[in-house]
PDB file of C-alpha atoms in Angstrom:
ATOM      1  CA  UNK A   1     143.354 116.066  61.825  1.00  0.00           C
ATOM      2  CA  UNK A   2     142.767 112.915  63.860  1.00  0.00           C
ATOM      3  CA  UNK A   3     139.369 111.222  63.607  1.00  0.00           C
ATOM      4  CA  UNK A   4     136.855 111.546  66.410  1.00  0.00           C
ATOM      5  CA  UNK A   5     133.608 109.823  67.388  1.00  0.00           C
ATOM      6  CA  UNK A   6     130.624 111.891  68.543  1.00  0.00           C
ATOM      7  CA  UNK A   7     127.969 111.089  71.128  1.00  0.00           C
ATOM      8  CA  UNK A   8     124.818 113.218  71.102  1.00  0.00           C
ATOM      9  CA  UNK A   9     122.666 112.985  74.254  1.00  0.00           C
ATOM     10  CA  UNK A  10     119.081 113.505  73.090  1.00  0.00           C
ATOM     11  CA  UNK A  11     117.124 111.659  75.769  1.00  0.00           C
ATOM     12  CA  UNK A  12     115.594 114.728  77.427  1.00  0.00           C
ATOM     13  CA  UNK A  13     112.050 116.077  77.498  1.00  0.00           C
ATOM     14  CA  UNK A  14     110.267 119.264  76.568  1.00  0.00           C
ATOM     15  CA  UNK A  15     109.310 120.169  80.135  1.00  0.00           C
ATOM     16  CA  UNK A  16     111.046 123.561  80.339  1.00  0.00           C
ATOM     17  CA  UNK A  17     110.015 124.249  76.773  1.00  0.00           C
ATOM     18  CA  UNK A  18     106.384 123.656  77.738  1.00  0.00           C
ATOM     19  CA  UNK A  19     106.203 121.072  74.939  1.00  0.00           C
ATOM     20  CA  UNK A  20     104.478 117.704  74.877  1.00  0.00           C
ATOM     21  CA  UNK A  21     107.505 115.919  73.417  1.00  0.00           C
ATOM     22  CA  UNK A  22     111.281 115.813  73.420  1.00  0.00           C
ATOM     23  CA  UNK A  23     112.483 119.326  72.580  1.00  0.00           C
ATOM     24  CA  UNK A  24     114.936 118.046  69.951  1.00  0.00           C
ATOM     25  CA  UNK A  25     111.898 117.004  67.896  1.00  0.00           C
ATOM     26  CA  UNK A  26     110.438 120.516  67.821  1.00  0.00           C
ATOM     27  CA  UNK A  27     110.418 122.382  64.530  1.00  0.00           C
ATOM     28  CA  UNK A  28     113.124 124.919  63.727  1.00  0.00           C
ATOM     29  CA  UNK A  29     112.817 126.514  60.280  1.00  0.00           C
ATOM     30  CA  UNK A  30     111.051 123.499  58.831  1.00  0.00           C
ATOM     31  CA  UNK A  31     113.286 120.804  60.329  1.00  0.00           C
ATOM     32  CA  UNK A  32     113.498 119.214  63.773  1.00  0.00           C
ATOM     33  CA  UNK A  33     116.098 120.717  66.106  1.00  0.00           C
ATOM     34  CA  UNK A  34     118.061 117.445  66.113  1.00  0.00           C
ATOM     35  CA  UNK A  35     118.369 117.571  62.309  1.00  0.00           C
ATOM     36  CA  UNK A  36     120.431 120.772  62.504  1.00  0.00           C
ATOM     37  CA  UNK A  37     122.632 119.210  65.191  1.00  0.00           C
ATOM     38  CA  UNK A  38     123.215 116.054  63.159  1.00  0.00           C
ATOM     39  CA  UNK A  39     124.041 117.975  59.987  1.00  0.00           C
ATOM     40  CA  UNK A  40     126.646 120.106  61.746  1.00  0.00           C
ATOM     41  CA  UNK A  41     128.344 117.065  63.295  1.00  0.00           C
ATOM     42  CA  UNK A  42     128.302 115.125  60.022  1.00  0.00           C
ATOM     43  CA  UNK A  43     129.785 118.049  58.077  1.00  0.00           C
ATOM     44  CA  UNK A  44     132.821 118.236  60.377  1.00  0.00           C
ATOM     45  CA  UNK A  45     135.894 116.778  58.658  1.00  0.00           C
ATOM     46  CA  UNK A  46     137.142 115.026  61.801  1.00  0.00           C
ATOM     47  CA  UNK A  47     133.904 113.225  62.681  1.00  0.00           C
ATOM     48  CA  UNK A  48     133.737 109.608  61.512  1.00  0.00           C
ATOM     49  CA  UNK A  49     130.785 108.236  63.524  1.00  0.00           C
ATOM     50  CA  UNK A  50     127.771 109.616  65.394  1.00  0.00           C
ATOM     51  CA  UNK A  51     125.873 107.969  68.224  1.00  0.00           C
ATOM     52  CA  UNK A  52     122.517 109.444  69.274  1.00  0.00           C
ATOM     53  CA  UNK A  53     121.514 108.600  72.847  1.00  0.00           C
ATOM     54  CA  UNK A  54     117.732 108.577  73.151  1.00  0.00           C
ATOM     55  CA  UNK A  55     114.703 107.139  74.899  1.00  0.00           C
ATOM     56  CA  UNK A  56     113.029 104.121  73.332  1.00  0.00           C
ATOM     57  CA  UNK A  57     109.829 106.038  72.583  1.00  0.00           C
ATOM     58  CA  UNK A  58     111.678 108.633  70.489  1.00  0.00           C
ATOM     59  CA  UNK A  59     113.888 106.197  68.623  1.00  0.00           C
ATOM     60  CA  UNK A  60     111.637 105.484  65.598  1.00  0.00           C
ATOM     61  CA  UNK A  61     111.117 109.203  64.977  1.00  0.00           C
ATOM     62  CA  UNK A  62     114.815 109.980  65.361  1.00  0.00           C
ATOM     63  CA  UNK A  63     115.762 107.137  63.020  1.00  0.00           C
ATOM     64  CA  UNK A  64     113.368 108.505  60.395  1.00  0.00           C
ATOM     65  CA  UNK A  65     114.828 112.013  60.751  1.00  0.00           C
ATOM     66  CA  UNK A  66     118.407 110.769  60.416  1.00  0.00           C
ATOM     67  CA  UNK A  67     117.552 108.651  57.379  1.00  0.00           C
ATOM     68  CA  UNK A  68     115.910 111.624  55.660  1.00  0.00           C
ATOM     69  CA  UNK A  69     119.100 113.685  55.965  1.00  0.00           C
ATOM     70  CA  UNK A  70     121.236 111.232  53.941  1.00  0.00           C
ATOM     71  CA  UNK A  71     124.274 112.012  56.083  1.00  0.00           C
ATOM     72  CA  UNK A  72     127.776 111.076  54.975  1.00  0.00           C
ATOM     73  CA  UNK A  73     128.665 109.607  58.392  1.00  0.00           C
ATOM     74  CA  UNK A  74     127.119 106.533  60.061  1.00  0.00           C
ATOM     75  CA  UNK A  75     124.529 107.272  62.755  1.00  0.00           C
ATOM     76  CA  UNK A  76     123.564 104.700  65.369  1.00  0.00           C
ATOM     77  CA  UNK A  77     121.050 104.924  68.207  1.00  0.00           C
ATOM     78  CA  UNK A  78     121.757 104.089  71.843  1.00  0.00           C
ATOM     79  CA  UNK A  79     119.329 103.641  74.736  1.00  0.00           C
ATOM     80  CA  UNK A  80     119.422 106.534  77.198  1.00  0.00           C
ATOM     81  CA  UNK A  81     119.324 106.387  80.979  1.00  0.00           C
ATOM     82  CA  UNK A  82     117.351 108.202  83.652  1.00  0.00           C
ATOM     83  CA  UNK A  83     119.943 111.007  83.861  1.00  0.00           C
ATOM     84  CA  UNK A  84     122.292 112.676  81.395  1.00  0.00           C
ATOM     85  CA  UNK A  85     125.220 111.141  83.263  1.00  0.00           C
ATOM     86  CA  UNK A  86     123.768 107.647  82.911  1.00  0.00           C
ATOM     87  CA  UNK A  87     122.935 108.261  79.252  1.00  0.00           C
ATOM     88  CA  UNK A  88     126.495 109.287  78.412  1.00  0.00           C
ATOM     89  CA  UNK A  89     127.813 106.254  80.276  1.00  0.00           C
ATOM     90  CA  UNK A  90     125.580 104.075  78.084  1.00  0.00           C
ATOM     91  CA  UNK A  91     126.887 105.887  75.034  1.00  0.00           C
ATOM     92  CA  UNK A  92     130.513 105.269  75.969  1.00  0.00           C
ATOM     93  CA  UNK A  93     129.854 101.540  76.227  1.00  0.00           C
ATOM     94  CA  UNK A  94     128.335 101.591  72.736  1.00  0.00           C
ATOM     95  CA  UNK A  95     131.341 103.202  71.054  1.00  0.00           C
ATOM     96  CA  UNK A  96     133.075 100.976  68.500  1.00  0.00           C
ATOM     97  CA  UNK A  97     136.316  99.333  69.684  1.00  0.00           C
ATOM     98  CA  UNK A  98     138.502 101.613  67.578  1.00  0.00           C
ATOM     99  CA  UNK A  99     137.171 104.795  69.231  1.00  0.00           C
ATOM    100  CA  UNK A 100     139.922 106.495  71.237  1.00  0.00           C
ATOM    101  CA  UNK A 101     138.653 110.109  71.223  1.00  0.00           C
ATOM    102  CA  UNK A 102     135.071 111.225  71.756  1.00  0.00           C
ATOM    103  CA  UNK A 103     133.175 114.492  71.513  1.00  0.00           C
ATOM    104  CA  UNK A 104     129.977 114.742  73.540  1.00  0.00           C
ATOM    105  CA  UNK A 105     127.515 117.301  72.233  1.00  0.00           C
ATOM    106  CA  UNK A 106     124.026 118.155  73.478  1.00  0.00           C
ATOM    107  CA  UNK A 107     121.313 117.424  70.937  1.00  0.00           C
ATOM    108  CA  UNK A 108     119.640 120.744  71.752  1.00  0.00           C
ATOM    109  CA  UNK A 109     122.762 122.759  70.845  1.00  0.00           C
ATOM    110  CA  UNK A 110     121.711 122.859  67.219  1.00  0.00           C
ATOM    111  CA  UNK A 111     123.693 125.964  66.229  1.00  0.00           C
ATOM    112  CA  UNK A 112     127.210 124.622  66.782  1.00  0.00           C
ATOM    113  CA  UNK A 113     129.189 124.812  63.536  1.00  0.00           C
ATOM    114  CA  UNK A 114     131.234 122.052  61.888  1.00  0.00           C
ATOM    115  CA  UNK A 115     134.277 124.236  62.524  1.00  0.00           C
ATOM    116  CA  UNK A 116     133.691 124.064  66.295  1.00  0.00           C
ATOM    117  CA  UNK A 117     133.576 120.257  66.142  1.00  0.00           C
ATOM    118  CA  UNK A 118     136.835 120.248  64.173  1.00  0.00           C
ATOM    119  CA  UNK A 119     138.579 122.692  66.514  1.00  0.00           C
ATOM    120  CA  UNK A 120     137.612 120.580  69.524  1.00  0.00           C
ATOM    121  CA  UNK A 121     138.786 117.407  67.793  1.00  0.00           C
ATOM    122  CA  UNK A 122     142.110 119.032  66.929  1.00  0.00           C
ATOM    123  CA  UNK A 123     142.588 120.197  70.524  1.00  0.00           C
ATOM    124  CA  UNK A 124     142.278 116.583  71.689  1.00  0.00           C
ATOM    125  CA  UNK A 125     145.639 115.949  70.018  1.00  0.00           C
ATOM    126  CA  UNK A 126     147.289 117.883  72.847  1.00  0.00           C
ATOM    127  CA  UNK A 127     145.038 117.352  75.907  1.00  0.00           C
ATOM    128  CA  UNK A 128     143.004 114.493  77.439  1.00  0.00           C
ATOM    129  CA  UNK A 129     139.897 116.563  78.151  1.00  0.00           C
ATOM    130  CA  UNK A 130     138.341 119.795  76.949  1.00  0.00           C
ATOM    131  CA  UNK A 131     135.223 121.899  77.014  1.00  0.00           C
ATOM    132  CA  UNK A 132     134.029 124.506  74.543  1.00  0.00           C
ATOM    133  CA  UNK A 133     133.250 127.675  76.473  1.00  0.00           C
ATOM    134  CA  UNK A 134     132.852 131.436  76.146  1.00  0.00           C
ATOM    135  CA  UNK A 135     133.861 134.175  78.601  1.00  0.00           C
ATOM    136  CA  UNK A 136     131.058 135.357  80.872  1.00  0.00           C
ATOM    137  CA  UNK A 137     129.935 138.896  80.021  1.00  0.00           C
ATOM    138  CA  UNK A 138     127.559 139.535  82.911  1.00  0.00           C
ATOM    139  CA  UNK A 139     128.617 140.211  86.475  1.00  0.00           C
ATOM    140  CA  UNK A 140     127.834 137.040  88.457  1.00  0.00           C
ATOM    141  CA  UNK A 141     126.490 137.089  92.029  1.00  0.00           C
ATOM    142  CA  UNK A 142     126.694 134.152  94.437  1.00  0.00           C
ATOM    143  CA  UNK A 143     123.581 134.194  96.635  1.00  0.00           C
ATOM    144  CA  UNK A 144     122.370 132.323  99.710  1.00  0.00           C
ATOM    145  CA  UNK A 145     119.047 130.543 100.319  1.00  0.00           C
ATOM    146  CA  UNK A 146     117.419 133.904 101.145  1.00  0.00           C
ATOM    147  CA  UNK A 147     118.576 135.388  97.832  1.00  0.00           C
ATOM    148  CA  UNK A 148     121.069 137.623  99.547  1.00  0.00           C
ATOM    149  CA  UNK A 149     124.335 138.262  97.755  1.00  0.00           C
ATOM    150  CA  UNK A 150     127.256 136.487  99.408  1.00  0.00           C
ATOM    151  CA  UNK A 151     130.043 137.386  97.011  1.00  0.00           C
ATOM    152  CA  UNK A 152     130.875 138.617  93.512  1.00  0.00           C
ATOM    153  CA  UNK A 153     133.463 136.422  91.792  1.00  0.00           C
ATOM    154  CA  UNK A 154     135.985 137.950  89.424  1.00  0.00           C
ATOM    155  CA  UNK A 155     134.392 137.872  85.976  1.00  0.00           C
ATOM    156  CA  UNK A 156     137.786 137.592  84.306  1.00  0.00           C
ATOM    157  CA  UNK A 157     138.115 133.974  85.471  1.00  0.00           C
ATOM    158  CA  UNK A 158     134.556 132.885  84.608  1.00  0.00           C
ATOM    159  CA  UNK A 159     133.639 131.017  81.419  1.00  0.00           C
ATOM    160  CA  UNK A 160     130.244 129.604  80.419  1.00  0.00           C
ATOM    161  CA  UNK A 161     130.562 125.938  79.474  1.00  0.00           C
ATOM    162  CA  UNK A 162     129.082 124.683  76.220  1.00  0.00           C
ATOM    163  CA  UNK A 163     129.416 121.504  74.199  1.00  0.00           C
ATOM    164  CA  UNK A 164     131.148 119.796  72.446  1.00  0.00           C
ATOM    165  CA  UNK A 165     133.201 118.481  75.312  1.00  0.00           C
ATOM    166  CA  UNK A 166     135.995 116.152  74.260  1.00  0.00           C
ATOM    167  CA  UNK A 167     137.869 113.368  76.016  1.00  0.00           C
ATOM    168  CA  UNK A 168     140.200 110.444  75.776  1.00  0.00           C
ATOM    169  CA  UNK A 169     137.721 107.545  75.723  1.00  0.00           C
ATOM    170  CA  UNK A 170     139.574 105.255  78.147  1.00  0.00           C
ATOM    171  CA  UNK A 171     139.997 108.043  80.709  1.00  0.00           C
ATOM    172  CA  UNK A 172     136.366 109.145  80.480  1.00  0.00           C
ATOM    173  CA  UNK A 173     135.170 105.566  80.955  1.00  0.00           C
ATOM    174  CA  UNK A 174     137.319 105.365  84.093  1.00  0.00           C
ATOM    175  CA  UNK A 175     135.849 108.640  85.361  1.00  0.00           C
ATOM    176  CA  UNK A 176     132.289 107.411  84.813  1.00  0.00           C
ATOM    177  CA  UNK A 177     133.073 104.182  86.636  1.00  0.00           C
ATOM    178  CA  UNK A 178     134.519 106.120  89.554  1.00  0.00           C
ATOM    179  CA  UNK A 179     131.460 108.361  89.528  1.00  0.00           C
ATOM    180  CA  UNK A 180     129.220 105.298  89.857  1.00  0.00           C
ATOM    181  CA  UNK A 181     131.328 103.893  92.698  1.00  0.00           C
ATOM    182  CA  UNK A 182     131.464 107.216  94.564  1.00  0.00           C
ATOM    183  CA  UNK A 183     127.856 108.191  93.905  1.00  0.00           C
ATOM    184  CA  UNK A 184     128.788 111.442  92.186  1.00  0.00           C
ATOM    185  CA  UNK A 185     126.072 113.415  90.416  1.00  0.00           C
ATOM    186  CA  UNK A 186     127.319 115.912  87.837  1.00  0.00           C
ATOM    187  CA  UNK A 187     125.759 117.973  85.058  1.00  0.00           C
ATOM    188  CA  UNK A 188     128.530 117.503  82.501  1.00  0.00           C
ATOM    189  CA  UNK A 189     131.403 115.175  81.742  1.00  0.00           C
ATOM    190  CA  UNK A 190     134.072 117.793  82.331  1.00  0.00           C
ATOM    191  CA  UNK A 191     132.986 117.842  85.983  1.00  0.00           C
ATOM    192  CA  UNK A 192     133.753 114.112  86.229  1.00  0.00           C
ATOM    193  CA  UNK A 193     137.220 114.764  84.814  1.00  0.00           C
ATOM    194  CA  UNK A 194     137.724 117.541  87.367  1.00  0.00           C
ATOM    195  CA  UNK A 195     136.613 115.306  90.256  1.00  0.00           C
ATOM    196  CA  UNK A 196     139.190 112.743  89.127  1.00  0.00           C
ATOM    197  CA  UNK A 197     141.900 115.458  89.151  1.00  0.00           C
ATOM    198  CA  UNK A 198     142.343 115.263  85.385  1.00  0.00           C
ATOM    199  CA  UNK A 199     143.061 118.433  83.368  1.00  0.00           C
ATOM    200  CA  UNK A 200     140.318 120.044  81.296  1.00  0.00           C
ATOM    201  CA  UNK A 201     141.321 122.537  78.607  1.00  0.00           C
ATOM    202  CA  UNK A 202     139.011 125.330  77.435  1.00  0.00           C
ATOM    203  CA  UNK A 203     138.481 125.654  73.689  1.00  0.00           C
ATOM    204  CA  UNK A 204     136.893 128.965  72.640  1.00  0.00           C
ATOM    205  CA  UNK A 205     133.275 128.227  71.808  1.00  0.00           C
ATOM    206  CA  UNK A 206     130.762 130.225  69.800  1.00  0.00           C
ATOM    207  CA  UNK A 207     128.468 132.967  71.093  1.00  0.00           C
ATOM    208  CA  UNK A 208     125.690 131.563  68.910  1.00  0.00           C
ATOM    209  CA  UNK A 209     126.069 128.033  70.305  1.00  0.00           C
ATOM    210  CA  UNK A 210     123.085 128.287  72.619  1.00  0.00           C
ATOM    211  CA  UNK A 211     121.193 125.371  74.103  1.00  0.00           C
ATOM    212  CA  UNK A 212     117.530 125.454  73.113  1.00  0.00           C
ATOM    213  CA  UNK A 213     115.717 125.057  76.419  1.00  0.00           C
ATOM    214  CA  UNK A 214     112.904 127.639  76.447  1.00  0.00           C
ATOM    215  CA  UNK A 215     110.546 129.123  73.834  1.00  0.00           C
ATOM    216  CA  UNK A 216     112.718 132.258  73.820  1.00  0.00           C
ATOM    217  CA  UNK A 217     115.784 130.149  72.976  1.00  0.00           C
ATOM    218  CA  UNK A 218     113.884 128.658  70.054  1.00  0.00           C
ATOM    219  CA  UNK A 219     112.999 132.115  68.756  1.00  0.00           C
ATOM    220  CA  UNK A 220     116.632 133.250  69.038  1.00  0.00           C
ATOM    221  CA  UNK A 221     117.843 130.094  67.290  1.00  0.00           C
ATOM    222  CA  UNK A 222     115.415 130.748  64.437  1.00  0.00           C
ATOM    223  CA  UNK A 223     116.741 134.298  64.084  1.00  0.00           C
ATOM    224  CA  UNK A 224     120.380 133.116  64.033  1.00  0.00           C
ATOM    225  CA  UNK A 225     119.683 130.433  61.440  1.00  0.00           C
ATOM    226  CA  UNK A 226     117.840 132.889  59.199  1.00  0.00           C
ATOM    227  CA  UNK A 227     120.887 135.173  59.331  1.00  0.00           C
ATOM    228  CA  UNK A 228     123.221 132.298  58.422  1.00  0.00           C
ATOM    229  CA  UNK A 229     121.048 131.119  55.569  1.00  0.00           C
ATOM    230  CA  UNK A 230     120.674 134.634  54.192  1.00  0.00           C
TER     231      UNK A 230
END
């Protein structure tokens, strides 16, 4: 399996969580959320380097957490931006010169397994861009501003995007540059690839790979981890 570098955006807040700090610093079974994310990335065979993108105020705490884990892979810290898009762009510029393939994984997706990282890294051998995703189970309704249903898309063609998302580094840097020049605002890096007419492959994700955003998510994550740990 070819080596891959990982960028972990962790520059968010705890607003939707109702917390007074960055949600990745909240406790999950005795460890901060970000600790579980870092351990999963570091345990993946393909991962050789991890960059955590964070705000300056959180950096000392995050550095202490990473040091306490005694990870087998180097972890560096990168200044975040005002948006996720800007933060990832900063992260790309901080990659070491030898980095040709990158996985971008949300810090709050603390339940992703090392196997998912490795499967995404392996898929990058045959495609320039990918996104972990799972098929949508619910029927989706498209509604207007008055909350009236406009249409019901075919569920068979709908997938819920997760992370990791993986890319050829040079191509993703070009996409971010074009996004800056065109004033694009996107919620994930795959969308930048799509806007640049570059192919994005879906890699089957994990049903348990939820993003901890609300107190309910945190409770579900605790339940899943307890099941894994027996």
